[in-house]
CSV table of C-alpha atoms in Angstrom, one decimal:
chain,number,residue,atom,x,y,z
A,1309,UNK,CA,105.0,78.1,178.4
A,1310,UNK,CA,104.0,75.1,176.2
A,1311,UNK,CA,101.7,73.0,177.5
A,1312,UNK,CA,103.3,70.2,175.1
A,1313,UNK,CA,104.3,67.0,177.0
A,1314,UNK,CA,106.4,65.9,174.1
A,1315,UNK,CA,108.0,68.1,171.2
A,1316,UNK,CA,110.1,66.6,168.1
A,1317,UNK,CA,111.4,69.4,166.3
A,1318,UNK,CA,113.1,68.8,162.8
A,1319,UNK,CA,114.0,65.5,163.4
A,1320,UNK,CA,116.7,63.9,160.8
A,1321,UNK,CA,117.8,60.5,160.8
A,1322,UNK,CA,119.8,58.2,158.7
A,1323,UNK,CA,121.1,54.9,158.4
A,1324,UNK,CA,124.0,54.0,157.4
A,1325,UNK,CA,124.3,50.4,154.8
A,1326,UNK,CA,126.4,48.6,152.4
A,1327,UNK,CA,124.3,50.1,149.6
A,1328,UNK,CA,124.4,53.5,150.9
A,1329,UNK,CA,122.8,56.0,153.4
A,1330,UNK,CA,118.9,55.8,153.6
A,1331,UNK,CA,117.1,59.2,155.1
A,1332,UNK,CA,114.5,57.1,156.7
A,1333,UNK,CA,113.5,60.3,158.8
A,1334,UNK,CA,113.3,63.9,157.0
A,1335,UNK,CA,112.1,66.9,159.1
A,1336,UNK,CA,109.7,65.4,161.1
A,1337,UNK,CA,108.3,68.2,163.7
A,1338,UNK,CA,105.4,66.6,166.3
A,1339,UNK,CA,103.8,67.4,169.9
A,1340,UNK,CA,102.2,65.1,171.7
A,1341,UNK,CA,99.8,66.5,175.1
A,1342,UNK,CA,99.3,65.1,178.5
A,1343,UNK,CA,96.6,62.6,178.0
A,1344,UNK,CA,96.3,62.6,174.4
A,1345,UNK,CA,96.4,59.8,172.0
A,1346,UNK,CA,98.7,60.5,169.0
A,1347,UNK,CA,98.3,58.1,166.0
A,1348,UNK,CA,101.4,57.2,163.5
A,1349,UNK,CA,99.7,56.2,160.3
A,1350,UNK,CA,101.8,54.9,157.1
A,1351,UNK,CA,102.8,52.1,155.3
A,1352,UNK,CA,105.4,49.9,156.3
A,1353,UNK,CA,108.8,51.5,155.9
A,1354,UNK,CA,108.1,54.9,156.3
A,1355,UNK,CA,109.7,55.6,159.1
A,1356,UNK,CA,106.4,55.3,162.1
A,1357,UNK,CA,108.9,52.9,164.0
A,1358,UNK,CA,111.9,54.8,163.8
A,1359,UNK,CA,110.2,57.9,164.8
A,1360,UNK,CA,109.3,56.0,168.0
A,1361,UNK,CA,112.6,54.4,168.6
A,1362,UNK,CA,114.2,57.3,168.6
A,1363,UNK,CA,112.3,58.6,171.6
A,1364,UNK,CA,113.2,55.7,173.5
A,1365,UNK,CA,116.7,56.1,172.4
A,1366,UNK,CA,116.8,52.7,171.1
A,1367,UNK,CA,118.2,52.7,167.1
A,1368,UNK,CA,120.2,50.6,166.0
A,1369,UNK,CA,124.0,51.0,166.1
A,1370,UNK,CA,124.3,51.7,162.1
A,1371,UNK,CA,121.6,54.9,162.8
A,1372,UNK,CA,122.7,58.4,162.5
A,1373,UNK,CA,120.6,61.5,164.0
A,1374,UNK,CA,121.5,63.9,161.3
A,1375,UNK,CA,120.1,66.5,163.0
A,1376,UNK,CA,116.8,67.8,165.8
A,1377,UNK,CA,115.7,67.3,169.4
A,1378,UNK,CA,113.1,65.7,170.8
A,1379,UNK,CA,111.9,67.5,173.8
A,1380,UNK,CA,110.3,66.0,176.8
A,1381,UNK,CA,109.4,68.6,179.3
A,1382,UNK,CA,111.7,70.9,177.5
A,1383,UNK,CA,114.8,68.6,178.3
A,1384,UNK,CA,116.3,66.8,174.8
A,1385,UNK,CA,116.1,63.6,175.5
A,1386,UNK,CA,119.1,63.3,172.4
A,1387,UNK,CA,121.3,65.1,174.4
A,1388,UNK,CA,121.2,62.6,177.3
A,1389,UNK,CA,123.7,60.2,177.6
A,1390,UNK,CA,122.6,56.3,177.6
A,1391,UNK,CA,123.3,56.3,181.3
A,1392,UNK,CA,121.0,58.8,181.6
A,1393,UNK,CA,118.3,57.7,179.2
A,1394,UNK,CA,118.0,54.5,181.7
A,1395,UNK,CA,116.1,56.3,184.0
A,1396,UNK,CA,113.8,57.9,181.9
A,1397,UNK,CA,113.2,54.5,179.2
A,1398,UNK,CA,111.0,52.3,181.1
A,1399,UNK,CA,110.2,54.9,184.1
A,1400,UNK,CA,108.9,57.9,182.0
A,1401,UNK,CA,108.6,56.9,178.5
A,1402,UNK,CA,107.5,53.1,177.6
A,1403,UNK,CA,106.9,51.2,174.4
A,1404,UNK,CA,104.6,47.9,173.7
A,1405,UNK,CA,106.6,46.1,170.9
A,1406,UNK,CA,104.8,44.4,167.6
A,1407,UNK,CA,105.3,41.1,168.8
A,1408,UNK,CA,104.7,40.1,171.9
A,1409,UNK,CA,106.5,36.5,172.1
A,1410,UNK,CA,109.2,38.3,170.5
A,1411,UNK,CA,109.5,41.4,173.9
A,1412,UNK,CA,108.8,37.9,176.2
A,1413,UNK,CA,111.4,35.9,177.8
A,1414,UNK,CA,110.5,32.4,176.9
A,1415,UNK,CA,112.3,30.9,179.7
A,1416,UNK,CA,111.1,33.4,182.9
A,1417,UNK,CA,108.0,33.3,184.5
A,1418,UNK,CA,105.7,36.1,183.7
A,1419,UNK,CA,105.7,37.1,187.3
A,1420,UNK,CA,109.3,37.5,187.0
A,1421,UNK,CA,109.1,39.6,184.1
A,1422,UNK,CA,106.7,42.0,185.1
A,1423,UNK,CA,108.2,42.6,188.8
A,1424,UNK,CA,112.0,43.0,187.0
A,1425,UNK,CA,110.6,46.6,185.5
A,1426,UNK,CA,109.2,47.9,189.0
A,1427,UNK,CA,112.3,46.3,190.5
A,1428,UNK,CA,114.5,48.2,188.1
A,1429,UNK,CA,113.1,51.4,188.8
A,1430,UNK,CA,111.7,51.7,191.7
A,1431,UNK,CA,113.6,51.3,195.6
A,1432,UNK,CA,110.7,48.5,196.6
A,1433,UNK,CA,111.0,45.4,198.5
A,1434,UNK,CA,110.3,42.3,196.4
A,1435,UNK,CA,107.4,41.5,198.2
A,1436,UNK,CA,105.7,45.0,197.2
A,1437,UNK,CA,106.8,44.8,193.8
A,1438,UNK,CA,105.1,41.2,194.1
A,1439,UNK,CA,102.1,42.7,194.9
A,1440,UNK,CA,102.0,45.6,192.1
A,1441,UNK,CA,102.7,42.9,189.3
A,1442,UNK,CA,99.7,41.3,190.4
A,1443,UNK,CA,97.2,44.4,190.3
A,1444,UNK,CA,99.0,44.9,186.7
A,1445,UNK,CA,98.0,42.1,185.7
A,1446,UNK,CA,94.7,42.2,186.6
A,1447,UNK,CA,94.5,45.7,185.4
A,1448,UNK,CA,95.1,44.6,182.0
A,1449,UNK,CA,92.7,41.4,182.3
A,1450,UNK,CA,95.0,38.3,183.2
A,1451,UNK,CA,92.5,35.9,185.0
A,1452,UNK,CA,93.2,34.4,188.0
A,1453,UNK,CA,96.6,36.8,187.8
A,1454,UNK,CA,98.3,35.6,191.5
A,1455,UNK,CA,97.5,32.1,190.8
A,1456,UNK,CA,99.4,32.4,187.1
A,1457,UNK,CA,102.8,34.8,188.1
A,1458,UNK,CA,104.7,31.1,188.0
A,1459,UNK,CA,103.1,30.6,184.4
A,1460,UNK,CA,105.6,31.3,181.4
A,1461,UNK,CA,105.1,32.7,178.3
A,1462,UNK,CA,104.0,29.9,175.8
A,1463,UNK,CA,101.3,28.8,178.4
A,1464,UNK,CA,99.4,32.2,177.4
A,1465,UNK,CA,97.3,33.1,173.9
A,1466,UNK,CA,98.5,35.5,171.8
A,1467,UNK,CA,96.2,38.2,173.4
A,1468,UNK,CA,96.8,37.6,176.8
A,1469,UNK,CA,101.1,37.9,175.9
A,1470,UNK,CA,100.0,41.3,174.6
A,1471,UNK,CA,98.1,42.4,177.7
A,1472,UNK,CA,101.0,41.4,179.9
A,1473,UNK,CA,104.0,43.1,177.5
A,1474,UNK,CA,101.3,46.1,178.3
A,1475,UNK,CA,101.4,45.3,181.8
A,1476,UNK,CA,105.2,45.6,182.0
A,1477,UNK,CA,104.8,49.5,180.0
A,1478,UNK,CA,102.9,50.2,182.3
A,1479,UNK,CA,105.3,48.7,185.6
A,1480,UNK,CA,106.1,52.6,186.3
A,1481,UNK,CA,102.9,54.8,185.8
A,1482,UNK,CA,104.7,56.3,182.6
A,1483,UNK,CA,103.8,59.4,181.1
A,1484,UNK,CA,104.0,58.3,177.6
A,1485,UNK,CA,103.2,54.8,176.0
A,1486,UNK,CA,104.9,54.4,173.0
A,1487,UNK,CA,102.4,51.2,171.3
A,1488,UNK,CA,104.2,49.6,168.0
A,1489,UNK,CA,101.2,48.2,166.2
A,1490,UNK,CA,99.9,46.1,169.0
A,1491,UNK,CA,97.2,45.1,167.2
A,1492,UNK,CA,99.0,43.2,164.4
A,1493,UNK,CA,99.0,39.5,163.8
A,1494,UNK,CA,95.7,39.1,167.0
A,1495,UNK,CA,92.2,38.1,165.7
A,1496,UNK,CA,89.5,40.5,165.2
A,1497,UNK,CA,87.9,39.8,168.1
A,1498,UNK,CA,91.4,40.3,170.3
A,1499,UNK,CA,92.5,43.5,168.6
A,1500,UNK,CA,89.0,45.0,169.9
A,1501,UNK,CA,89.9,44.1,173.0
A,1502,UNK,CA,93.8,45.4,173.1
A,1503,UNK,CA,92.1,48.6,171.7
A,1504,UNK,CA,89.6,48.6,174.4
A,1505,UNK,CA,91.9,48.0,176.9
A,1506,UNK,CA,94.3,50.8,176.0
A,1507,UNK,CA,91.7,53.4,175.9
A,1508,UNK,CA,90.2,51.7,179.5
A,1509,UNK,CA,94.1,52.2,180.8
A,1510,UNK,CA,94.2,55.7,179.6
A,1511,UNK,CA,91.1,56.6,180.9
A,1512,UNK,CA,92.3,55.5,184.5
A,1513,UNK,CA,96.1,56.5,184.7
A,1514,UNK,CA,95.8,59.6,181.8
A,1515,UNK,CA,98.6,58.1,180.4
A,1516,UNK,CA,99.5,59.7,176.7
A,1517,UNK,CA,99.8,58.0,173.9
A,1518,UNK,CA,101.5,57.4,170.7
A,1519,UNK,CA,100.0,54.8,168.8
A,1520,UNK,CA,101.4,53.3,165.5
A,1521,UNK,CA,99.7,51.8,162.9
A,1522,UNK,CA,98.5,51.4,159.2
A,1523,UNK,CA,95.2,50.7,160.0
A,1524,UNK,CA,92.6,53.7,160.1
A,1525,UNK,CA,90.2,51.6,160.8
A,1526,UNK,CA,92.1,51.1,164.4
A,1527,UNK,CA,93.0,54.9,164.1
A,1528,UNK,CA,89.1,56.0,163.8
A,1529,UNK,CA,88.5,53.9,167.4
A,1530,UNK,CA,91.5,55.1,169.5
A,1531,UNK,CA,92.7,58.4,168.3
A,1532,UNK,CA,92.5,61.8,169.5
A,1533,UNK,CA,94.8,63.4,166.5
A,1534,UNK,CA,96.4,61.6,163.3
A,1535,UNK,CA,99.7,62.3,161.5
A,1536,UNK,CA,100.0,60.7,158.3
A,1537,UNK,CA,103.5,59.4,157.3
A,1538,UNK,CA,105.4,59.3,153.6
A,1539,UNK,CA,109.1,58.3,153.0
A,1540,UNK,CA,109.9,59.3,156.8
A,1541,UNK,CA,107.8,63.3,156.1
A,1542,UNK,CA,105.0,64.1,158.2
A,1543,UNK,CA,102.7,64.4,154.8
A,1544,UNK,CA,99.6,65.7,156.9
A,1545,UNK,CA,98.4,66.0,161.0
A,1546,UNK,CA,95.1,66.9,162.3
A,1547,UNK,CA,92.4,65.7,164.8
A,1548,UNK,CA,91.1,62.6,163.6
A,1549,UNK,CA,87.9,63.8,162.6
A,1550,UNK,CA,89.7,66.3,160.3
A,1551,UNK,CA,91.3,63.9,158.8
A,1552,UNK,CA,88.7,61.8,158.0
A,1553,UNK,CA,86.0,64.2,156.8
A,1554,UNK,CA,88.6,66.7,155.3
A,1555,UNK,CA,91.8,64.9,154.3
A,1556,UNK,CA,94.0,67.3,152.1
A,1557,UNK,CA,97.3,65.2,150.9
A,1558,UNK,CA,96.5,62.9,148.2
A,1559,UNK,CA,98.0,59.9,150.2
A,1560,UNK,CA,95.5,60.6,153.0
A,1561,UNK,CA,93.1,60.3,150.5
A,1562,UNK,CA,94.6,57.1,148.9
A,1563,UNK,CA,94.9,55.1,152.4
A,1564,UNK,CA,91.4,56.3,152.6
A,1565,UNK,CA,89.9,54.8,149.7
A,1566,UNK,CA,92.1,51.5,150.4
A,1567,UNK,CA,90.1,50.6,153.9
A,1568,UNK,CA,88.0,47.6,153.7
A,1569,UNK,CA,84.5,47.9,154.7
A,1570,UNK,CA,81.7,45.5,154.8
A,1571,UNK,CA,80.1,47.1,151.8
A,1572,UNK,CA,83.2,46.5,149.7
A,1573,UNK,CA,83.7,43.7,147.3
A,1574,UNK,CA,86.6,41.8,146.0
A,1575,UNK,CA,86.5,43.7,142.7
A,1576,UNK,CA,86.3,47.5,144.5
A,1577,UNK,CA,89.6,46.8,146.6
A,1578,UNK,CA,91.7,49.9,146.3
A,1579,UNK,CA,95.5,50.1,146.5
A,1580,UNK,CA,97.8,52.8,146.2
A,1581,UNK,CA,99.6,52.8,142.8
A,1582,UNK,CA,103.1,52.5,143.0
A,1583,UNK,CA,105.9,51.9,145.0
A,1584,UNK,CA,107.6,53.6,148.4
A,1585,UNK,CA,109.9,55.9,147.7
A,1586,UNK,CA,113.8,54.9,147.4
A,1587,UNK,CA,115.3,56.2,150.8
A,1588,UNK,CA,119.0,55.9,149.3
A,1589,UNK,CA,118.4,58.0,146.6
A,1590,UNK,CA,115.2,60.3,147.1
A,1591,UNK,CA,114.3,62.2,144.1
A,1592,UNK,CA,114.2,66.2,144.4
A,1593,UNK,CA,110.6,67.3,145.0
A,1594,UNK,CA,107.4,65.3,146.5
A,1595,UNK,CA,108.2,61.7,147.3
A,1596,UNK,CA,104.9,60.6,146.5
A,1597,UNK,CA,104.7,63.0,143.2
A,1598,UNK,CA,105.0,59.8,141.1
A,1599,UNK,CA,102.0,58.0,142.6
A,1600,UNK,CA,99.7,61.2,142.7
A,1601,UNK,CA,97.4,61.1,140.2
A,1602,UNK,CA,97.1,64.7,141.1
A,1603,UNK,CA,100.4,65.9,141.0
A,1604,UNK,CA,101.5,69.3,139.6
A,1605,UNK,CA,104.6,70.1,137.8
A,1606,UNK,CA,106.1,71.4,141.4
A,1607,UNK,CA,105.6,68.4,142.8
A,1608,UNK,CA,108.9,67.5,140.7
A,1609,UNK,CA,111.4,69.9,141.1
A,1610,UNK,CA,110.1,71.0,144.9
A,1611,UNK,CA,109.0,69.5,148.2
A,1612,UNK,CA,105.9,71.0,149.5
A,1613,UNK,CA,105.7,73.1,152.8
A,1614,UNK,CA,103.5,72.6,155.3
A,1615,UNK,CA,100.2,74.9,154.7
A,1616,UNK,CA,97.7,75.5,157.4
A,1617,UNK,CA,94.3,74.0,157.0
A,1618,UNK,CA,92.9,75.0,160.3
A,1619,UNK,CA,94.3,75.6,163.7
A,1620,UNK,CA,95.0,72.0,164.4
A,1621,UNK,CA,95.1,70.8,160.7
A,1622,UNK,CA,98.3,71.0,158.2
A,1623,UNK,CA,99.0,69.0,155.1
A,1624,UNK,CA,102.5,69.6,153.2
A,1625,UNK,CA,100.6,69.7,149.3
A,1626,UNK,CA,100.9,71.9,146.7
A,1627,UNK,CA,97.4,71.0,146.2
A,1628,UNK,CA,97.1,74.2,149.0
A,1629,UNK,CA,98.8,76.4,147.7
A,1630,UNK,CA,96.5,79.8,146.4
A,1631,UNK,CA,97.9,79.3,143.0
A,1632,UNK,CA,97.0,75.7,142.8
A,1633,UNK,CA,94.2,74.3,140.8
A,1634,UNK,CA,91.5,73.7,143.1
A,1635,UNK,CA,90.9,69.8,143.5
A,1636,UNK,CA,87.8,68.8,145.1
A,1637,UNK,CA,87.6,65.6,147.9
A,1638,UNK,CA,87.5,62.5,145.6
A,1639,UNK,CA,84.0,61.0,144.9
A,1640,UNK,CA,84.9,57.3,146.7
A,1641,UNK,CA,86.1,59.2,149.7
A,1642,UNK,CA,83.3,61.4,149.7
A,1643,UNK,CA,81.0,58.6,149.4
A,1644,UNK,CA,82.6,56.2,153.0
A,1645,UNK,CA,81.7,59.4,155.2
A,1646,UNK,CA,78.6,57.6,155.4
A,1647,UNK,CA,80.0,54.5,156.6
A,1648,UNK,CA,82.3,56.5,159.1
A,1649,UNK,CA,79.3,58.3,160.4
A,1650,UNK,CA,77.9,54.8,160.8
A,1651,UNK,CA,80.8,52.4,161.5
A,1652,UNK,CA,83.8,54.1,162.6
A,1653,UNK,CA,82.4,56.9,165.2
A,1654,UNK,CA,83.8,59.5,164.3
A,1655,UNK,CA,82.3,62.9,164.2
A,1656,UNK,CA,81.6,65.1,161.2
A,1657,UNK,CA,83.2,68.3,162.1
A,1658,UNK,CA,82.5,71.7,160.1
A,1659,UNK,CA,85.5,72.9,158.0
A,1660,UNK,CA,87.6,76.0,159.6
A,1661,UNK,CA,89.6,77.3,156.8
A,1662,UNK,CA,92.5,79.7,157.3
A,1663,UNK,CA,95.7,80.6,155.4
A,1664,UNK,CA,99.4,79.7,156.8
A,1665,UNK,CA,102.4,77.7,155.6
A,1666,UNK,CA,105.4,76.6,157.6
């Protein structure tokens, strides 16, 4: 029996516009397991949102699922009717949104909000559910929390809106949070302290968690595996320290080489080549073929498989492939394992190398 909390197995989704269909999710196959913290890396557009949404069951009305399932202990959650889904959105499965003021009512009290989720869920007397949203709170670091449950949105700073839009995933001890970049548009010093806190909360509840992102920098801090997303494809998935020390797909490499450190000036800034891919009409072969600088002639008439790395490691290159010219790890990624080592945290593993495609 799998020991997989969460399985997504060949999931297809499209969406349906005035200019035509867009295949913003192609054959995306993922597991997440109890306790773990999955990272969605890409850039924006390629399909880390929709991914998530469709777990939830929340796409919007113009969205097709083409084709899949999404397994959550072995039940498809796209089988379930809405009515259904009710009970497990919110209960089981729970999502922190990008923007915080945004997931907020501005015209409810924060105690309100917070106590509406148990309420909804759970058969509790007000006063109980009372009493939970203020441990909430003060589990994710409200101050003074039972003197501020009257206190509406706009009276909070940006990083304390986040903490309680955590506090409200986090109303019904769910199994899975689902956090949309939660990070974006805080300070620095405030995105540390989101980060901290969600590793703090997992630590204590074992919640599991899918974290997206385009940030590796975040990834490195957070992450127990990584799966790197391209024009809605899985491109490449491994522990984080795999993908760090031995990326594989050429975009891994090129996100890579494009974080920031503190040793990098204005004139080393790296960016991707390029543009995304057009989802409306997706060329045959690799996506990213025409921004590789190291793409073969297969990468234009055929999209790559997925080929084994390790046990935990895959990357869908043709790069991999026994027939393929052997490329060796870029000399600027190479030369940041240093600063990861350093900076970042993250262990240098040794290589296990083994054959396998799927």
């Amino acid at each position: 029996m799998s020991d997989n909390l969460l399985e997504i197995n060949d999931l297809n989704i499209s969406f349906t516009t005035f200019a035509g269909t867009v295949k913003a999710v192609r054959g995306v196959s993922l597991d997440l397991k109890k306790g773990e913290t999955l990272a969605l890396v890409g850039e924006s557009g390629s399909g880390k949102s929709v991914i998530c949404r469709s777990i939830m069951g929340l796409l919007a009305k113009n969205a097709q699922i083409d084709s899949g399932e999404i397994l959550f202990h072995g039940d498809n959650l796209l089988a379930k009717h809405s009515r259904d889904m009710r009970h497990v959105r919110g209960k089981k499965i729970s999502m922190i949104f990008q923007n915080p003021m945004t997931s907020l009512n501005p015209t409810m009290t924060i105690g309100y909000q917070v106590s509406e989720a148990i309420l909804l869920h759970e058969k509790v007397r007000r006063s109980v559910a009372r009493k939970r949203t203020v441990e909430l709170l003060e589990l994710v670091g409200i101050p003074d929390a039972i003197d501020r449950l009257n206190n509406y949105p706009h009276q909070f700073s940006g990083g304390q809106r986040q903490r309680i839009v955590t506090a409200i995933a986090l109303a019904c001890n769910p199994e899975i949070l689902i956090a949309d970049e939660p990070t974006t548009a805080l300070d620095v010093t405030i995105q540390a302290q989101i980060l901290d806190l969600l590793k703090e909360l997992q630590r204590k509840v074992s919640t599991s968690i899918i974290f997206i992102t385009h940030d590796l920098g975040v990834v490195a801090n957070v992450a127990d595996r990584v799966a790197v997303v391209y024009g809605g494809k899985i491109v490449e998935v491994g522990r984080v320290d795999e993908i760090f020390y031995h990326p594989q797909h050429p975009y891994t490499w090129g996100l890579l080489r494009s974080m920031p450190t503190t040793d990098t000036d204005d004139a080393e800034l790296y960016a991707i080549p390029g543009s995304p891919p057009n989802l409306l009409n997706p060329p045959p072969g690799d996506l990213f073929a025409d921004r590789n600088p190291y793409a073969l002639t297969a990468d234009i008439h055929a999209e790559p498989p997925m080929f084994q790395v390790s046990p935990t490691h895959w990357a869908a290159t043709w790069l991999l492939d026994p027939r393929a010219p052997k490329v060796s790890l870029p000399p600027a990624i190479a030369a940041r394992h240093q600063y990861f080592r350093e900076r970042q945290k993250v262990e240098v593993p040794q290589p296990i190398l083994s054959g396998g495609v799927r």
